[in-house]
Amino acid sequence: MASIIVLFELEPDQEIGPDGVEPVVLLVHAAGADPDAPEDPLPQTLCGLDTDAMEHAHYRPARPGEPWYPPALYDKRCRECQAVLKSV
Protein backbone atom coordinates (compact mmCIF):
# COMPACT_ATOMS: atom_id res chain seq x y z
CA MET A 1 0.00 0.00 0.00
CA ALA A 2 1.57 3.24 -1.16
CA SER A 3 -0.09 5.67 1.22
CA ILE A 4 -2.51 5.57 4.10
CA ILE A 5 -4.78 8.13 5.67
CA VAL A 6 -5.15 8.07 9.46
CA LEU A 7 -8.72 8.60 10.66
CA PHE A 8 -10.34 9.14 14.04
CA GLU A 9 -13.53 7.31 14.95
CA LEU A 10 -15.23 9.77 17.29
CA GLU A 11 -18.12 9.52 19.70
CA PRO A 12 -21.35 9.82 17.70
CA ASP A 13 -22.36 13.37 16.67
CA GLN A 14 -19.01 14.91 17.58
CA GLU A 15 -16.34 16.51 15.43
CA ILE A 16 -13.13 18.38 16.10
CA GLY A 17 -14.01 22.02 16.57
CA PRO A 18 -11.99 25.15 15.78
CA ASP A 19 -12.13 26.28 19.39
CA GLY A 20 -9.83 23.43 20.40
CA VAL A 21 -12.45 21.35 22.17
CA GLU A 22 -11.44 17.82 21.38
CA PRO A 23 -14.08 15.11 21.20
CA VAL A 24 -13.40 11.65 22.54
CA VAL A 25 -11.50 9.48 20.07
CA LEU A 26 -12.88 5.96 20.23
CA LEU A 27 -10.40 4.36 17.80
CA VAL A 28 -7.71 5.34 15.31
CA HIS A 29 -8.15 3.67 11.90
CA ALA A 30 -6.20 3.51 8.65
CA ALA A 31 -7.57 3.74 5.12
CA GLY A 32 -5.92 3.72 1.74
CA ALA A 33 -5.52 7.08 0.02
CA ASP A 34 -7.82 7.80 -2.91
CA PRO A 35 -5.66 7.70 -6.07
CA ASP A 36 -7.63 10.61 -7.57
CA ALA A 37 -7.44 12.77 -4.41
CA PRO A 38 -4.44 11.62 -2.32
CA GLU A 39 -5.48 13.62 0.76
CA ASP A 40 -8.85 11.83 0.85
CA PRO A 41 -9.41 8.30 2.17
CA LEU A 42 -10.98 5.46 0.23
CA PRO A 43 -14.61 4.71 1.23
CA GLN A 44 -13.62 2.02 3.77
CA THR A 45 -10.96 1.64 6.44
CA LEU A 46 -8.61 -1.31 6.27
CA CYS A 47 -10.87 -3.07 8.78
CA GLY A 48 -13.94 -2.48 6.60
CA LEU A 49 -15.69 0.47 8.28
CA ASP A 50 -17.22 3.40 6.39
CA THR A 51 -14.85 6.41 6.39
CA ASP A 52 -17.55 9.05 5.80
CA ALA A 53 -18.32 9.47 9.50
CA MET A 54 -14.65 9.61 10.53
CA GLU A 55 -12.43 12.64 11.07
CA HIS A 56 -9.17 12.99 9.12
CA ALA A 57 -6.31 12.97 11.67
CA HIS A 58 -3.86 14.82 9.37
CA TYR A 59 -1.14 12.69 10.97
CA ARG A 60 1.90 11.37 9.15
CA PRO A 61 4.92 9.73 10.79
CA ALA A 62 7.80 12.22 10.91
CA ARG A 63 10.48 9.62 10.12
CA PRO A 64 10.85 5.93 9.21
CA GLY A 65 10.11 3.49 11.99
CA GLU A 66 7.46 5.63 13.67
CA PRO A 67 4.00 4.08 14.06
CA TRP A 68 1.23 4.70 11.52
CA TYR A 69 -0.98 6.17 14.31
CA PRO A 70 -0.25 9.14 16.62
CA PRO A 71 1.95 7.67 19.38
CA ALA A 72 -0.14 9.27 22.14
CA LEU A 73 -3.11 7.21 20.89
CA TYR A 74 -1.36 3.83 21.07
CA ASP A 75 -4.16 2.32 23.19
CA LYS A 76 -6.79 3.51 20.71
CA ARG A 77 -5.26 2.12 17.50
CA CYS A 78 -7.46 -0.31 15.59
CA ARG A 79 -5.82 -3.69 15.89
CA GLU A 80 -7.58 -4.93 12.75
CA CYS A 81 -6.21 -2.03 10.67
CA GLN A 82 -2.77 -2.68 12.17
CA ALA A 83 -2.94 -6.38 11.27
CA VAL A 84 -3.76 -5.50 7.65
CA LEU A 85 -0.86 -3.02 7.52
CA LYS A 86 1.53 -5.65 8.86
CA SER A 87 0.41 -8.15 6.24
CA VAL A 88 1.13 -5.92 3.23
Tab-separated table of N, CA, C and O in Angstrom:
chain	number	residue	atom	x	y	z
A	1	MET	N	0.855	-1.176	0.000
A	1	MET	CA	0.000	0.000	0.000
A	1	MET	C	0.896	1.233	0.000
A	1	MET	O	1.743	1.388	0.868
A	2	ALA	N	0.704	2.085	-0.975
A	2	ALA	CA	1.572	3.239	-1.164
A	2	ALA	C	1.386	4.294	-0.086
A	2	ALA	O	2.356	4.840	0.422
A	3	SER	N	0.164	4.603	0.259
A	3	SER	CA	-0.087	5.673	1.216
A	3	SER	C	-1.347	5.372	2.009
A	3	SER	O	-2.310	4.829	1.476
A	4	ILE	N	-1.318	5.748	3.274
A	4	ILE	CA	-2.506	5.573	4.103
A	4	ILE	C	-2.937	6.917	4.674
A	4	ILE	O	-2.146	7.848	4.799
A	5	ILE	N	-4.192	6.983	5.002
A	5	ILE	CA	-4.785	8.133	5.670
A	5	ILE	C	-5.184	7.653	7.060
A	5	ILE	O	-5.831	6.611	7.213
A	6	VAL	N	-4.797	8.401	8.083
A	6	VAL	CA	-5.147	8.072	9.464
A	6	VAL	C	-6.447	8.801	9.803
A	6	VAL	O	-6.571	10.003	9.562
A	7	LEU	N	-7.395	8.057	10.351
A	7	LEU	CA	-8.724	8.598	10.659
A	7	LEU	C	-9.090	8.338	12.111
A	7	LEU	O	-8.722	7.312	12.689
A	8	PHE	N	-9.835	9.293	12.680
A	8	PHE	CA	-10.339	9.142	14.038
A	8	PHE	C	-11.805	8.731	13.993
A	8	PHE	O	-12.612	9.368	13.317
A	9	GLU	N	-12.130	7.663	14.717
A	9	GLU	CA	-13.530	7.307	14.953
A	9	GLU	C	-13.911	8.016	16.242
A	9	GLU	O	-13.330	7.747	17.300
A	10	LEU	N	-14.849	8.948	16.149
A	10	LEU	CA	-15.227	9.769	17.293
A	10	LEU	C	-16.524	9.282	17.908
A	10	LEU	O	-17.263	8.513	17.293
A	11	GLU	N	-16.811	9.790	19.124
A	11	GLU	CA	-18.119	9.517	19.703
A	11	GLU	C	-19.169	10.041	18.738
A	11	GLU	O	-18.936	11.041	18.051
A	12	PRO	N	-20.318	9.385	18.645
A	12	PRO	CA	-21.352	9.821	17.701
A	12	PRO	C	-21.703	11.301	17.865
A	12	PRO	O	-21.733	11.827	18.981
A	13	ASP	N	-21.941	11.967	16.729
A	13	ASP	CA	-22.361	13.374	16.668
A	13	ASP	C	-21.328	14.352	17.207
A	13	ASP	O	-21.675	15.425	17.666
A	14	GLN	N	-20.052	13.984	17.160
A	14	GLN	CA	-19.006	14.907	17.576
A	14	GLN	C	-18.010	15.089	16.449
A	14	GLN	O	-17.801	14.194	15.643
A	15	GLU	N	-17.409	16.256	16.379
A	15	GLU	CA	-16.342	16.506	15.428
A	15	GLU	C	-15.358	17.469	16.072
A	15	GLU	O	-15.682	18.162	17.035
A	16	ILE	N	-14.159	17.510	15.543
A	16	ILE	CA	-13.134	18.385	16.099
A	16	ILE	C	-13.494	19.821	15.758
A	16	ILE	O	-13.684	20.168	14.595
A	17	GLY	N	-13.601	20.642	16.774
A	17	GLY	CA	-14.009	22.020	16.567
A	17	GLY	C	-12.841	22.984	16.508
A	17	GLY	O	-11.750	22.700	16.996
A	18	PRO	N	-13.050	24.154	15.905
A	18	PRO	CA	-11.986	25.146	15.775
A	18	PRO	C	-11.592	25.788	17.102
A	18	PRO	O	-10.516	26.367	17.215
A	19	ASP	N	-12.451	25.678	18.104
A	19	ASP	CA	-12.126	26.281	19.393
A	19	ASP	C	-11.225	25.403	20.249
A	19	ASP	O	-10.927	25.730	21.394
A	20	GLY	N	-10.768	24.294	19.691
A	20	GLY	CA	-9.828	23.433	20.396
A	20	GLY	C	-10.467	22.388	21.280
A	20	GLY	O	-9.772	21.612	21.900
A	21	VAL	N	-11.789	22.372	21.373
A	21	VAL	CA	-12.455	21.349	22.172
A	21	VAL	C	-12.329	20.038	21.413
A	21	VAL	O	-12.767	19.902	20.288
A	22	GLU	N	-11.686	19.105	22.031
A	22	GLU	CA	-11.435	17.821	21.382
A	22	GLU	C	-12.469	16.800	21.820
A	22	GLU	O	-12.669	16.568	23.002
A	23	PRO	N	-13.151	16.182	20.867
A	23	PRO	CA	-14.077	15.110	21.205
A	23	PRO	C	-13.305	13.851	21.610
A	23	PRO	O	-12.098	13.771	21.427
A	24	VAL	N	-14.011	12.902	22.122
A	24	VAL	CA	-13.401	11.651	22.537
A	24	VAL	C	-13.128	10.785	21.309
A	24	VAL	O	-14.026	10.521	20.510
A	25	VAL	N	-11.877	10.383	21.148
A	25	VAL	CA	-11.496	9.478	20.067
A	25	VAL	C	-11.733	8.057	20.553
A	25	VAL	O	-11.150	7.631	21.555
A	26	LEU	N	-12.605	7.336	19.863
A	26	LEU	CA	-12.877	5.956	20.227
A	26	LEU	C	-11.778	5.035	19.711
A	26	LEU	O	-11.258	4.203	20.451
A	27	LEU	N	-11.445	5.172	18.416
A	27	LEU	CA	-10.403	4.361	17.798
A	27	LEU	C	-9.707	5.157	16.710
A	27	LEU	O	-10.285	6.088	16.147
A	28	VAL	N	-8.477	4.767	16.414
A	28	VAL	CA	-7.713	5.338	15.307
A	28	VAL	C	-7.642	4.263	14.223
A	28	VAL	O	-7.218	3.141	14.479
A	29	HIS	N	-8.099	4.615	13.021
A	29	HIS	CA	-8.151	3.672	11.904
A	29	HIS	C	-7.236	4.127	10.780
A	29	HIS	O	-6.817	5.282	10.732
A	30	ALA	N	-6.976	3.210	9.851
A	30	ALA	CA	-6.199	3.515	8.654
A	30	ALA	C	-7.043	3.171	7.434
A	30	ALA	O	-7.798	2.202	7.434
A	31	ALA	N	-6.902	3.995	6.398
A	31	ALA	CA	-7.569	3.739	5.117
A	31	ALA	C	-6.575	4.047	4.016
A	31	ALA	O	-5.663	4.864	4.190
A	32	GLY	N	-6.744	3.404	2.890
A	32	GLY	CA	-5.924	3.721	1.741
A	32	GLY	C	-6.261	5.112	1.238
A	32	GLY	O	-7.372	5.609	1.423
A	33	ALA	N	-5.286	5.764	0.606
A	33	ALA	CA	-5.516	7.082	0.017
A	33	ALA	C	-6.192	6.921	-1.337
A	33	ALA	O	-5.864	6.021	-2.106
A	34	ASP	N	-7.131	7.794	-1.621
A	34	ASP	CA	-7.823	7.797	-2.908
A	34	ASP	C	-6.823	8.192	-3.998
A	34	ASP	O	-6.203	9.252	-3.894
A	35	PRO	N	-6.640	7.380	-5.032
A	35	PRO	CA	-5.658	7.704	-6.068
A	35	PRO	C	-5.972	9.002	-6.819
A	35	PRO	O	-5.071	9.665	-7.315
A	36	ASP	N	-7.255	9.380	-6.880
A	36	ASP	CA	-7.629	10.614	-7.572
A	36	ASP	C	-7.525	11.855	-6.692
A	36	ASP	O	-7.467	12.970	-7.203
A	37	ALA	N	-7.551	11.666	-5.376
A	37	ALA	CA	-7.439	12.768	-4.415
A	37	ALA	C	-6.634	12.252	-3.234
A	37	ALA	O	-7.192	11.807	-2.231
A	38	PRO	N	-5.299	12.272	-3.313
A	38	PRO	CA	-4.437	11.618	-2.322
A	38	PRO	C	-4.619	12.054	-0.863
A	38	PRO	O	-4.220	11.339	0.033
A	39	GLU	N	-5.233	13.200	-0.628
A	39	GLU	CA	-5.480	13.621	0.758
A	39	GLU	C	-6.790	13.065	1.303
A	39	GLU	O	-7.089	13.234	2.476
A	40	ASP	N	-7.562	12.396	0.445
A	40	ASP	CA	-8.846	11.827	0.853
A	40	ASP	C	-8.720	10.317	1.011
A	40	ASP	O	-8.014	9.664	0.245
A	41	PRO	N	-9.443	9.757	2.005
A	41	PRO	CA	-9.412	8.296	2.167
A	41	PRO	C	-10.328	7.598	1.179
A	41	PRO	O	-11.273	8.188	0.654
A	42	LEU	N	-10.049	6.319	0.969
A	42	LEU	CA	-10.979	5.464	0.234
A	42	LEU	C	-12.253	5.313	1.072
A	42	LEU	O	-12.256	5.661	2.261
A	43	PRO	N	-13.330	4.788	0.508
A	43	PRO	CA	-14.605	4.712	1.233
A	43	PRO	C	-14.609	3.835	2.487
A	43	PRO	O	-15.472	3.997	3.343
A	44	GLN	N	-13.648	2.894	2.598
A	44	GLN	CA	-13.622	2.021	3.773
A	44	GLN	C	-12.241	2.002	4.399
A	44	GLN	O	-11.221	2.105	3.710
A	45	THR	N	-12.229	1.829	5.725
A	45	THR	CA	-10.964	1.645	6.436
A	45	THR	C	-10.407	0.267	6.097
A	45	THR	O	-11.092	-0.559	5.494
A	46	LEU	N	-9.207	0.002	6.516
A	46	LEU	CA	-8.611	-1.311	6.271
A	46	LEU	C	-9.349	-2.428	7.010
A	46	LEU	O	-9.281	-3.578	6.609
A	47	CYS	N	-10.087	-2.064	8.054
A	47	CYS	CA	-10.873	-3.067	8.784
A	47	CYS	C	-12.308	-3.150	8.274
A	47	CYS	O	-13.114	-3.896	8.810
A	48	GLY	N	-12.639	-2.368	7.245
A	48	GLY	CA	-13.937	-2.484	6.604
A	48	GLY	C	-15.008	-1.505	7.033
A	48	GLY	O	-16.153	-1.622	6.601
A	49	LEU	N	-14.682	-0.503	7.853
A	49	LEU	CA	-15.689	0.474	8.280
A	49	LEU	C	-15.811	1.613	7.271
A	49	LEU	O	-14.857	1.932	6.558
A	50	ASP	N	-16.957	2.257	7.261
A	50	ASP	CA	-17.220	3.401	6.387
A	50	ASP	C	-16.419	4.609	6.890
A	50	ASP	O	-16.463	4.948	8.077
A	51	THR	N	-15.697	5.268	5.990
A	51	THR	CA	-14.852	6.406	6.385
A	51	THR	C	-15.602	7.733	6.417
A	51	THR	O	-15.091	8.714	6.958
A	52	ASP	N	-16.817	7.786	5.865
A	52	ASP	CA	-17.550	9.052	5.801
A	52	ASP	C	-17.766	9.701	7.159
A	52	ASP	O	-17.709	10.926	7.272
A	53	ALA	N	-18.021	8.922	8.171
A	53	ALA	CA	-18.318	9.473	9.496
A	53	ALA	C	-17.064	9.728	10.330
A	53	ALA	O	-17.163	10.182	11.463
A	54	MET	N	-15.897	9.458	9.765
A	54	MET	CA	-14.649	9.612	10.530
A	54	MET	C	-13.970	10.937	10.228
A	54	MET	O	-14.180	11.537	9.188
A	55	GLU	N	-13.157	11.375	11.165
A	55	GLU	CA	-12.433	12.642	11.066
A	55	GLU	C	-10.999	12.371	10.621
A	55	GLU	O	-10.321	11.515	11.181
A	56	HIS	N	-10.546	13.108	9.623
A	56	HIS	CA	-9.166	12.990	9.124
A	56	HIS	C	-8.221	13.450	10.240
A	56	HIS	O	-8.374	14.538	10.790
A	57	ALA	N	-7.251	12.631	10.586
A	57	ALA	CA	-6.314	12.968	11.666
A	57	ALA	C	-5.219	13.926	11.209
A	57	ALA	O	-4.601	14.584	12.041
A	58	HIS	N	-4.956	13.995	9.918
A	58	HIS	CA	-3.856	14.815	9.372
A	58	HIS	C	-2.530	14.456	10.040
A	58	HIS	O	-1.694	15.315	10.296
A	59	TYR	N	-2.373	13.181	10.340
A	59	TYR	CA	-1.140	12.685	10.966
A	59	TYR	C	-0.336	11.908	9.942
A	59	TYR	O	-0.875	11.104	9.190
A	60	ARG	N	0.952	12.152	9.943
A	60	ARG	CA	1.900	11.365	9.151
A	60	ARG	C	3.135	11.157	10.022
A	60	ARG	O	3.594	12.095	10.681
A	61	PRO	N	3.689	9.953	10.028
A	61	PRO	CA	4.920	9.734	10.789
A	61	PRO	C	6.012	10.709	10.308
A	61	PRO	O	6.136	10.978	9.116
A	62	ALA	N	6.762	11.239	11.239
A	62	ALA	CA	7.802	12.220	10.910
A	62	ALA	C	9.027	11.563	10.282
A	62	ALA	O	9.727	12.174	9.488
A	63	ARG	N	9.296	10.308	10.663
A	63	ARG	CA	10.476	9.620	10.117
A	63	ARG	C	10.217	8.113	10.090
A	63	ARG	O	9.312	7.613	10.744
A	64	PRO	N	11.018	7.390	9.306
A	64	PRO	CA	10.846	5.935	9.209
A	64	PRO	C	10.924	5.267	10.583
A	64	PRO	O	11.672	5.694	11.455
A	65	GLY	N	10.124	4.244	10.740
A	65	GLY	CA	10.115	3.491	11.991
A	65	GLY	C	9.086	3.977	12.992
A	65	GLY	O	8.822	3.303	13.986
A	66	GLU	N	8.503	5.150	12.763
A	66	GLU	CA	7.461	5.628	13.665
A	66	GLU	C	6.152	4.919	13.333
A	66	GLU	O	5.939	4.491	12.202
A	67	PRO	N	5.254	4.796	14.308
A	67	PRO	CA	4.000	4.081	14.058
A	67	PRO	C	3.099	4.831	13.077
A	67	PRO	O	3.231	6.045	12.901
A	68	TRP	N	2.169	4.115	12.474
A	68	TRP	CA	1.232	4.699	11.516
A	68	TRP	C	0.203	5.592	12.202
A	68	TRP	O	-0.414	6.435	11.571
A	69	TYR	N	-0.003	5.429	13.504
A	69	TYR	CA	-0.982	6.173	14.308
A	69	TYR	C	-0.237	7.179	15.192
A	69	TYR	O	0.965	7.014	15.446
A	70	PRO	N	-0.914	8.230	15.682
A	70	PRO	CA	-0.253	9.143	16.616
A	70	PRO	C	0.182	8.377	17.865
A	70	PRO	O	-0.639	7.678	18.480
A	71	PRO	N	1.458	8.455	18.239
A	71	PRO	CA	1.952	7.669	19.376
A	71	PRO	C	1.163	7.855	20.673
A	71	PRO	O	1.008	6.905	21.437
A	72	ALA	N	0.633	9.031	20.915
A	72	ALA	CA	-0.142	9.267	22.145
A	72	ALA	C	-1.452	8.472	22.154
A	72	ALA	O	-2.053	8.297	23.210
A	73	LEU	N	-1.862	7.974	20.993
A	73	LEU	CA	-3.106	7.207	20.894
A	73	LEU	C	-2.846	5.718	20.688
A	73	LEU	O	-3.677	4.999	20.119
A	74	TYR	N	-1.736	5.241	21.193
A	74	TYR	CA	-1.356	3.827	21.074
A	74	TYR	C	-2.488	2.895	21.516
A	74	TYR	O	-2.800	1.921	20.836
A	75	ASP	N	-3.104	3.182	22.648
A	75	ASP	CA	-4.157	2.320	23.190
A	75	ASP	C	-5.442	2.368	22.370
A	75	ASP	O	-6.316	1.528	22.546
A	76	LYS	N	-5.564	3.347	21.486
A	76	LYS	CA	-6.790	3.509	20.706
A	76	LYS	C	-6.629	3.073	19.250
A	76	LYS	O	-7.554	3.216	18.456
A	77	ARG	N	-5.460	2.543	18.884
A	77	ARG	CA	-5.263	2.117	17.497
A	77	ARG	C	-6.131	0.892	17.223
A	77	ARG	O	-6.342	0.056	18.098
A	78	CYS	N	-6.645	0.831	16.003
A	78	CYS	CA	-7.460	-0.311	15.592
A	78	CYS	C	-6.525	-1.480	15.318
A	78	CYS	O	-5.677	-1.416	14.432
A	79	ARG	N	-6.679	-2.535	16.053
A	79	ARG	CA	-5.821	-3.695	15.891
A	79	ARG	C	-6.067	-4.411	14.556
A	79	ARG	O	-5.168	-5.016	14.002
A	80	GLU	N	-7.295	-4.316	14.044
A	80	GLU	CA	-7.584	-4.932	12.748
A	80	GLU	C	-6.891	-4.165	11.628
A	80	GLU	O	-6.314	-4.773	10.715
A	81	CYS	N	-6.930	-2.833	11.673
A	81	CYS	CA	-6.211	-2.027	10.666
A	81	CYS	C	-4.719	-2.312	10.762
A	81	CYS	O	-4.031	-2.459	9.744
A	82	GLN	N	-4.205	-2.403	11.983
A	82	GLN	CA	-2.774	-2.680	12.172
A	82	GLN	C	-2.403	-4.038	11.597
A	82	GLN	O	-1.357	-4.184	10.958
A	83	ALA	N	-3.247	-5.038	11.797
A	83	ALA	CA	-2.939	-6.377	11.266
A	83	ALA	C	-2.896	-6.351	9.731
A	83	ALA	O	-2.011	-6.993	9.139
A	84	VAL	N	-3.789	-5.603	9.106
A	84	VAL	CA	-3.761	-5.499	7.647
A	84	VAL	C	-2.475	-4.807	7.204
A	84	VAL	O	-1.824	-5.237	6.260
A	85	LEU	N	-2.095	-3.736	7.884
A	85	LEU	CA	-0.864	-3.024	7.519
A	85	LEU	C	0.363	-3.900	7.667
A	85	LEU	O	1.274	-3.831	6.847
A	86	LYS	N	0.378	-4.750	8.672
A	86	LYS	CA	1.533	-5.646	8.864
A	86	LYS	C	1.594	-6.720	7.790
A	86	LYS	O	2.659	-7.245	7.494
A	87	SER	N	0.443	-7.059	7.223
A	87	SER	CA	0.409	-8.148	6.244
A	87	SER	C	0.741	-7.697	4.818
A	87	SER	O	0.912	-8.538	3.939
A	88	VAL	N	0.821	-6.391	4.587
A	88	VAL	CA	1.129	-5.915	3.227
A	88	VAL	C	2.573	-5.499	3.093
A	88	VAL	O	3.270	-5.238	3.953
